[in-house]
Coordinates of C-alpha atoms in Angstrom, one line a residue:
X16 CA 143.8 72.3 145.5
X17 CA 145.8 72.4 148.6
X18 CA 148.2 69.5 149.3
X19 CA 151.5 68.7 151.0
X20 CA 153.2 66.8 153.8
X21 CA 151.1 65.4 156.6
X22 CA 151.8 63.4 159.7
X23 CA 153.4 60.4 157.8
X24 CA 155.9 62.4 156.1
X25 CA 157.8 65.6 156.1
X26 CA 157.9 68.6 153.9
X27 CA 161.4 68.0 153.0
X28 CA 160.4 64.5 151.5
X29 CA 159.9 64.2 147.8
X30 CA 156.8 65.9 146.4
X31 CA 155.6 62.7 145.0
X32 CA 155.2 61.2 148.4
X33 CA 152.9 64.0 149.6
X34 CA 149.4 63.4 150.2
X35 CA 146.9 64.7 147.5
X36 CA 143.7 66.4 148.7
X37 CA 140.9 65.8 146.5
X38 CA 138.1 68.2 145.5
X39 CA 138.0 71.7 144.0
X40 CA 139.7 74.7 145.5
X41 CA 139.2 78.5 145.1
X42 CA 137.5 81.3 147.0
X43 CA 134.2 81.2 148.7
X44 CA 132.1 84.0 149.9
X45 CA 130.9 81.9 153.0
X46 CA 134.6 80.9 154.1
X47 CA 136.4 82.9 156.8
X48 CA 139.9 81.7 156.1
X49 CA 142.5 84.2 154.6
X50 CA 144.8 81.3 153.7
X51 CA 144.7 77.5 153.4
X52 CA 147.8 75.5 154.7
X53 CA 149.2 72.4 152.9
X54 CA 149.0 68.8 154.2
X55 CA 145.2 68.4 154.2
X56 CA 145.0 69.3 157.8
X57 CA 141.8 68.9 159.8
X58 CA 139.5 71.9 159.3
X59 CA 141.0 72.8 156.0
X60 CA 138.4 72.6 152.9
X61 CA 140.6 73.8 150.0
X62 CA 138.9 77.2 150.0
X63 CA 139.8 80.7 151.4
X64 CA 137.5 83.7 151.9
X65 CA 136.4 85.7 148.8
X66 CA 137.8 88.9 147.9
X67 CA 135.9 92.2 148.6
X68 CA 136.9 93.8 145.3
X69 CA 137.1 97.5 144.6
X70 CA 136.6 99.0 141.3
X71 CA 139.8 99.6 139.4
X72 CA 141.9 97.3 141.6
X73 CA 144.0 94.3 140.5
X74 CA 144.5 91.2 142.5
X75 CA 147.1 88.4 142.5
X76 CA 147.3 84.8 143.8
X77 CA 150.4 84.0 146.0
X78 CA 151.5 80.3 146.3
X79 CA 154.1 79.6 149.0
X80 CA 156.9 76.8 148.7
X81 CA 156.6 76.8 144.9
X82 CA 160.1 75.5 144.2
X83 CA 161.1 73.8 147.4
X84 CA 159.9 70.3 146.1
X85 CA 162.1 70.7 143.1
X86 CA 159.2 69.5 140.8
X87 CA 157.2 72.8 140.5
X88 CA 153.8 73.2 138.9
X89 CA 151.9 75.8 136.8
X90 CA 148.8 77.8 137.7
X91 CA 146.6 80.4 135.9
X92 CA 144.6 83.0 137.6
X93 CA 142.6 85.8 136.1
X94 CA 139.3 87.2 135.0
X95 CA 137.0 90.1 135.6
X96 CA 135.0 90.7 138.8
X97 CA 131.4 91.7 138.7
X98 CA 130.1 94.0 141.4
X99 CA 126.7 93.3 142.8
X100 CA 125.3 96.8 143.0
X101 CA 122.0 98.0 144.3
X102 CA 118.8 97.1 142.5
X103 CA 116.2 100.1 141.9
X104 CA 112.7 99.2 142.1
X105 CA 109.3 100.6 143.2
X106 CA 105.7 99.6 143.4
X107 CA 102.7 101.8 141.9
X108 CA 99.2 101.7 143.5
X109 CA 96.1 103.8 143.3
X110 CA 94.1 104.7 146.3
X111 CA 91.1 104.9 144.1
X112 CA 91.8 104.6 140.4
X113 CA 94.5 105.4 138.1
X114 CA 93.0 108.8 136.9
X115 CA 94.2 112.3 136.9
X116 CA 93.2 114.5 140.1
X117 CA 93.3 111.1 142.1
X118 CA 96.0 110.0 144.5
X119 CA 98.7 107.5 143.1
X120 CA 101.0 105.8 145.7
X121 CA 104.8 105.0 144.8
X122 CA 106.6 102.7 147.2
X123 CA 110.3 102.2 147.2
X124 CA 111.3 98.3 146.6
X125 CA 115.0 99.1 146.0
X126 CA 117.6 96.6 147.5
X127 CA 121.4 96.3 148.0
X128 CA 123.1 93.4 149.2
X129 CA 126.6 94.9 149.2
X130 CA 126.6 98.4 150.6
X131 CA 123.8 100.6 151.9
X132 CA 121.8 103.0 149.8
X133 CA 122.9 106.5 150.3
X134 CA 120.4 108.7 148.3
X135 CA 116.9 108.5 146.4
X136 CA 116.0 110.9 143.5
X137 CA 112.3 110.6 142.2
X138 CA 110.9 112.0 139.0
X139 CA 107.3 111.5 138.8
X140 CA 106.8 113.0 135.3
X141 CA 104.7 115.8 133.6
X142 CA 101.7 117.3 135.5
X143 CA 102.7 115.5 138.8
X144 CA 102.4 117.1 142.3
X145 CA 105.1 116.7 143.5
X146 CA 107.2 116.4 140.4
X147 CA 110.6 115.7 142.3
X148 CA 111.6 114.1 145.6
X149 CA 114.9 113.0 147.4
X150 CA 113.1 111.1 150.2
X151 CA 112.8 107.4 150.1
X152 CA 109.0 107.5 150.3
X153 CA 106.4 106.3 150.1
X154 CA 105.0 109.2 148.1
X155 CA 101.4 110.1 147.2
X156 CA 101.2 111.8 143.9
X157 CA 98.4 113.6 142.0
X158 CA 98.4 114.1 138.3
X159 CA 96.6 117.2 136.9
X160 CA 96.4 115.7 133.4
X161 CA 95.7 112.5 131.7
X162 CA 98.0 110.3 129.4
X163 CA 101.1 108.2 129.5
X164 CA 103.6 109.4 132.4
X165 CA 107.2 108.3 133.0
X166 CA 108.5 107.8 136.4
X167 CA 112.0 107.4 137.2
X168 CA 113.8 106.3 140.5
X169 CA 117.5 106.8 140.8
X170 CA 119.6 105.4 143.9
X171 CA 123.1 105.6 144.8
X172 CA 124.9 103.4 147.2
X173 CA 127.7 104.3 149.6
X174 CA 130.4 103.1 147.2
X175 CA 129.1 105.4 144.4
X176 CA 127.0 102.8 142.5
X177 CA 124.1 104.7 140.8
X178 CA 121.0 102.8 139.2
X179 CA 117.8 104.0 137.7
X180 CA 114.6 102.3 137.3
X181 CA 112.0 103.8 134.7
X182 CA 108.4 102.7 134.6
X183 CA 105.5 104.2 132.4
X184 CA 101.9 104.4 133.6
X185 CA 98.7 105.4 131.9
X186 CA 96.7 108.0 133.7
X187 CA 93.0 108.0 132.7
X188 CA 90.9 111.2 131.8
X189 CA 89.3 112.6 134.9
X190 CA 86.7 114.9 133.0
X191 CA 83.7 115.8 135.1
X192 CA 80.3 116.0 133.7
X193 CA 80.2 119.9 134.5
X194 CA 83.3 120.7 132.4
X195 CA 83.2 124.2 130.9
X196 CA 85.3 123.2 127.8
X197 CA 84.0 124.3 124.5
X198 CA 85.4 124.2 120.9
X199 CA 85.5 127.0 118.3
X200 CA 87.0 126.8 114.7
X201 CA 87.1 129.0 111.6
X202 CA 87.2 127.4 108.2
X203 CA 89.0 129.0 105.2
X204 CA 87.8 127.9 101.8
X205 CA 89.8 126.9 98.8
X206 CA 91.3 129.7 96.9
X207 CA 91.4 127.8 93.6
X208 CA 88.9 125.2 92.4
X209 CA 89.9 121.6 93.0
X210 CA 93.3 122.6 94.7
X211 CA 93.3 121.3 98.3
X212 CA 94.7 124.4 100.1
X213 CA 91.8 125.1 102.5
X214 CA 92.7 125.2 106.2
X215 CA 91.1 125.3 109.7
X216 CA 92.0 127.3 112.8
X217 CA 90.7 125.7 115.9
X218 CA 90.6 127.0 119.6
X219 CA 89.7 125.6 123.0
X220 CA 87.6 127.7 125.2
X221 CA 87.7 127.4 129.1
X222 CA 88.2 123.8 130.5
X223 CA 91.7 122.9 131.5
X224 CA 94.4 124.2 129.1
X225 CA 96.6 123.2 127.3
X226 CA 94.7 121.9 124.5
X227 CA 95.2 119.5 121.7
X228 CA 93.2 119.3 118.5
X229 CA 92.0 116.8 115.9
X230 CA 90.0 116.5 112.9
X231 CA 90.5 112.6 112.8
X232 CA 90.0 111.3 116.3
X233 CA 92.1 109.7 118.0
X234 CA 94.9 111.6 116.2
X235 CA 95.5 114.8 118.2
X236 CA 98.1 117.6 117.8
X237 CA 99.0 120.6 119.8
X238 CA 99.0 122.9 116.7
X239 CA 95.5 124.3 116.2
X240 CA 96.0 124.9 112.5
X241 CA 95.1 122.0 109.8
X242 CA 96.5 122.8 106.4
X243 CA 96.0 121.4 102.7
X244 CA 92.5 120.5 103.4
X245 CA 90.0 119.8 100.6
X246 CA 86.3 120.7 100.4
X247 CA 83.9 119.0 102.8
X248 CA 82.6 119.0 106.4
X249 CA 85.1 118.6 109.2
X250 CA 84.4 117.8 113.0
X251 CA 86.9 119.6 115.0
X252 CA 87.5 118.0 118.3
X253 CA 89.3 119.8 121.2
X254 CA 90.6 117.9 124.3
X255 CA 92.0 119.5 127.4
X256 CA 94.6 118.3 130.2
X257 CA 91.8 116.5 132.0
X258 CA 90.7 114.5 129.0
X259 CA 87.6 116.6 128.5
X260 CA 86.5 116.9 124.9
X261 CA 84.3 119.3 122.9
X262 CA 83.3 119.3 119.2
X263 CA 82.4 122.0 116.6
X264 CA 81.6 121.2 112.9
X265 CA 82.7 123.4 110.0
X266 CA 82.8 123.3 106.2
X267 CA 85.2 124.1 103.6
X268 CA 83.9 125.4 100.3
X269 CA 85.5 126.0 96.9
X270 CA 85.0 128.7 94.2
X271 CA 83.3 128.2 90.8
X272 CA 85.7 126.6 88.4
X273 CA 87.6 128.8 85.8
X274 CA 87.3 127.4 82.3
X275 CA 89.4 128.5 79.3
X276 CA 88.2 127.8 75.8
X277 CA 90.7 128.4 73.0
X278 CA 88.2 127.5 70.1
X279 CA 88.1 124.7 67.5
X280 CA 90.8 123.5 65.4
X281 CA 91.1 125.0 61.7
X282 CA 92.8 124.4 58.4
X283 CA 94.1 127.4 56.4
X284 CA 96.2 127.8 53.3
X285 CA 99.9 129.0 53.6
X286 CA 100.1 132.6 54.0
X287 CA 96.4 133.1 55.1
X288 CA 95.5 134.3 58.6
X289 CA 92.4 134.0 60.8
X290 CA 91.2 135.2 64.1
X291 CA 91.3 132.9 67.0
X292 CA 88.1 132.6 69.0
X293 CA 89.0 132.4 72.7
X294 CA 86.6 132.6 75.7
X295 CA 86.4 131.8 79.4
X296 CA 83.9 131.0 82.0
X297 CA 82.4 132.4 84.4
X298 CA 81.6 135.1 81.9
X299 CA 81.2 137.7 84.5
X300 CA 84.8 137.8 85.7
X301 CA 87.6 139.9 84.5
X302 CA 90.4 137.5 83.8
X303 CA 93.8 138.1 82.5
X304 CA 94.4 136.6 79.0
X305 CA 97.8 135.3 77.7
X306 CA 98.3 133.5 74.3
X307 CA 101.4 131.5 73.4
X308 CA 103.5 131.2 71.3
X309 CA 103.8 134.9 70.4
X310 CA 105.0 134.4 67.0
X311 CA 102.8 135.9 64.1
X312 CA 100.0 136.9 66.5
X313 CA 98.8 140.6 66.6
X314 CA 97.7 140.6 70.4
X315 CA 98.6 138.1 73.0
X316 CA 96.3 139.7 75.8
X317 CA 93.3 139.6 73.5
X318 CA 90.5 136.8 73.2
X319 CA 90.4 137.0 69.5
X320 CA 93.9 137.7 68.1
X321 CA 94.6 137.5 64.5
X322 CA 97.2 135.0 63.8
X323 CA 99.4 134.0 60.5
X324 CA 101.0 130.7 61.3
X325 CA 103.9 129.6 58.9
X326 CA 103.2 126.1 59.7
X327 CA 100.9 123.8 61.9
X328 CA 100.9 125.6 65.2
X329 CA 99.2 124.8 68.7
X330 CA 98.2 128.0 70.4
X331 CA 97.7 127.8 74.2
X332 CA 95.1 130.2 76.0
X333 CA 96.0 130.8 79.6
X334 CA 93.5 132.5 81.8
X335 CA 94.2 133.8 85.4
X336 CA 91.9 135.4 88.0
X337 CA 92.8 138.0 90.7
X338 CA 93.8 135.1 93.1
X339 CA 96.3 133.6 90.7
X340 CA 93.9 130.7 89.8
X341 CA 94.5 129.4 86.1
X342 CA 93.1 127.4 83.5
X343 CA 94.4 126.6 80.0
X344 CA 93.2 125.3 76.5
X345 CA 94.8 124.6 73.2
X346 CA 93.7 125.0 69.7
X347 CA 95.6 123.8 66.7
X348 CA 95.8 125.5 63.3
X349 CA 96.9 123.3 60.5
X350 CA 98.5 124.8 57.3
X351 CA 98.2 123.6 53.7
X352 CA 101.7 124.3 52.5
X353 CA 101.3 125.1 48.8
X354 CA 103.3 127.9 46.9
X355 CA 101.3 128.6 43.7
X356 CA 102.9 131.4 41.6
X357 CA 101.1 132.5 38.4
X358 CA 102.6 134.4 35.2
X359 CA 100.8 135.7 32.0
X360 CA 102.0 134.2 28.8
X361 CA 101.5 137.4 26.7
X362 CA 101.6 141.1 27.2
X363 CA 101.7 144.3 24.9
X364 CA 103.8 146.9 26.2
X365 CA 102.5 149.9 24.0
X366 CA 101.8 152.2 26.7
X367 CA 98.1 152.1 26.3
X368 CA 97.7 151.6 30.0
X369 CA 96.5 148.0 29.5
X370 CA 98.8 145.0 30.1
X371 CA 102.0 147.1 29.7
X372 CA 104.2 145.2 32.3
X373 CA 105.2 141.5 32.8
X374 CA 104.9 140.7 36.4
X375 CA 104.1 137.5 38.5
X376 CA 101.0 136.8 40.6
X377 CA 100.9 134.7 43.9
X378 CA 98.9 134.0 47.0
X379 CA 99.4 135.7 50.5
X380 CA 102.2 133.3 51.3
X381 CA 104.7 135.0 48.8
X382 CA 106.2 138.3 49.8
X383 CA 108.3 139.5 46.7
X384 CA 110.4 138.7 43.8
X385 CA 114.0 138.8 44.6
X386 CA 115.2 138.6 41.0
X387 CA 113.4 138.6 37.6
X388 CA 115.6 137.7 34.7
X389 CA 114.4 137.9 31.0
X390 CA 116.2 136.3 28.1
X391 CA 115.7 136.6 24.3
X392 CA 115.7 133.5 22.1
X393 CA 119.6 133.8 21.7
X394 CA 120.1 133.8 25.5
X395 CA 120.8 137.5 25.8
X396 CA 119.7 138.9 29.1
X397 CA 117.3 141.7 28.3
X398 CA 116.1 142.4 31.8
X399 CA 117.2 141.9 35.4
X400 CA 114.8 143.2 38.0
X401 CA 115.2 142.9 41.8
X402 CA 112.7 143.3 44.8
X403 CA 109.8 143.5 42.7
X404 CA 106.2 143.5 44.4
X405 CA 104.1 140.7 43.4
X406 CA 100.5 141.2 42.1
X407 CA 101.3 144.7 40.8
X408 CA 100.1 145.4 37.1
X409 CA 102.3 148.5 36.7
X410 CA 105.6 146.8 37.9
X411 CA 108.0 144.3 36.4
X412 CA 109.4 144.4 32.7
X413 CA 108.0 147.0 30.4
X414 CA 109.4 145.4 27.2
X415 CA 112.4 148.0 27.1
X416 CA 116.0 146.8 26.5
X417 CA 118.8 149.4 26.2
X418 CA 116.2 152.1 26.2
X419 CA 114.6 150.7 23.1
X420 CA 111.4 148.7 22.7
X421 CA 112.3 145.1 22.0
X422 CA 110.7 143.5 18.8
X423 CA 107.7 141.2 19.2
X424 CA 108.6 137.6 19.9
X425 CA 109.0 135.0 22.6
X426 CA 111.1 135.5 25.6
X427 CA 112.1 133.2 28.5
X428 CA 111.9 134.4 32.1
X429 CA 113.4 133.1 35.5
X430 CA 112.1 134.4 38.7
X431 CA 113.3 133.8 42.4
X432 CA 110.4 134.3 44.7
X433 CA 110.7 134.9 48.4
X434 CA 107.8 133.7 50.7
X435 CA 106.8 134.9 54.2
X436 CA 108.6 131.9 55.9
X437 CA 111.8 133.4 54.2
X438 CA 112.1 130.3 51.7
X439 CA 113.2 131.3 48.2
X440 CA 111.9 129.3 45.2
X441 CA 112.7 129.4 41.6
X442 CA 110.0 129.7 38.7
X443 CA 110.3 129.8 34.9
X444 CA 108.4 130.2 31.9
X445 CA 108.0 131.8 28.5
X446 CA 106.3 135.4 27.6
X447 CA 105.2 136.5 24.3
X448 CA 105.3 140.2 23.4
X449 CA 102.8 141.6 20.9
X450 CA 102.6 145.3 19.7

């Protein structure tokens, strides 16, 4: 606060004899003084005129006679000034109602306490006539479409302050009873059974374009195509700029279901085969057929292929129509894995055409004898045959050793038999020769 010498002392007197002036001190917007003198003189109130600050400028406080008393004092001064710029605002009123094709009035309510407003920029939003204005107003505006509208007013003061006020208003529909709007739509059925890939193409006719479309009002979209639809009846609604609506009902259908049938599960012995019994419906369709896996099968594109599975196998039948629609079914063939091999215990190699050879016999699972060894009672190998066909009466050992018929007696045999799954097993036994 301001203080100092007054009428009872001199400014050269010690500082502690000066009169103190009580109360706050500072800058006051209603004060007209540029400075405040010491001494608590009449008319002084401890305040000076407020600063008229400019953006970007810095300000300092100067205190005279800071050191003359010899005692001194300290003071802090700082802070940030806030400009009181213009305030943008406007009022909205309807001469009749807040509907499209009706007059809506916009009145400027902006205010500026520091410097005059220099310019106005109005934007009345989509469908407005006029859309823009640079005049203060008031303005009469007509909207040619319904819906939410965004209105913006930007003002600028002489000192360059720019402020924008934005308000949203809802313009109601203004559809007349005589609207010419109608709706049209074409439905496209499902290509494959139970796959929701149907679609609808809608169109608005007459009325007031542009249109929006819906199959679940009130959810509208500007795109007239509705994709990935399932079977059923759909109400297609078209709405135009005025809010007029029109409906049309369409239906989406689906084709007959394609069904694949791979037949019934079966049990077979190892090495045996069987024909699969595939079928499909509708029977009047010409469907593509594919079996998998394709191992040990004679025709993958036939409904009844012949298969010889080497172990339990599940076959899948896939049928496909001309549109790429498919269905599948499976059949499992279980295999009884047994490898029986049979050998005679006596033969008479006397070239009478009856029982002249020793050979082995087996089921369809065996493919050949890799090796057949014959030994006499002293362990001499009298025969070594390779790659001998099974189940052949005129193949195998003919009772000859070193180009001479062996004497009647008992011999031991060892056979290594290869099967159709490429497994090799050893079998042994005795054979008696008689003549």
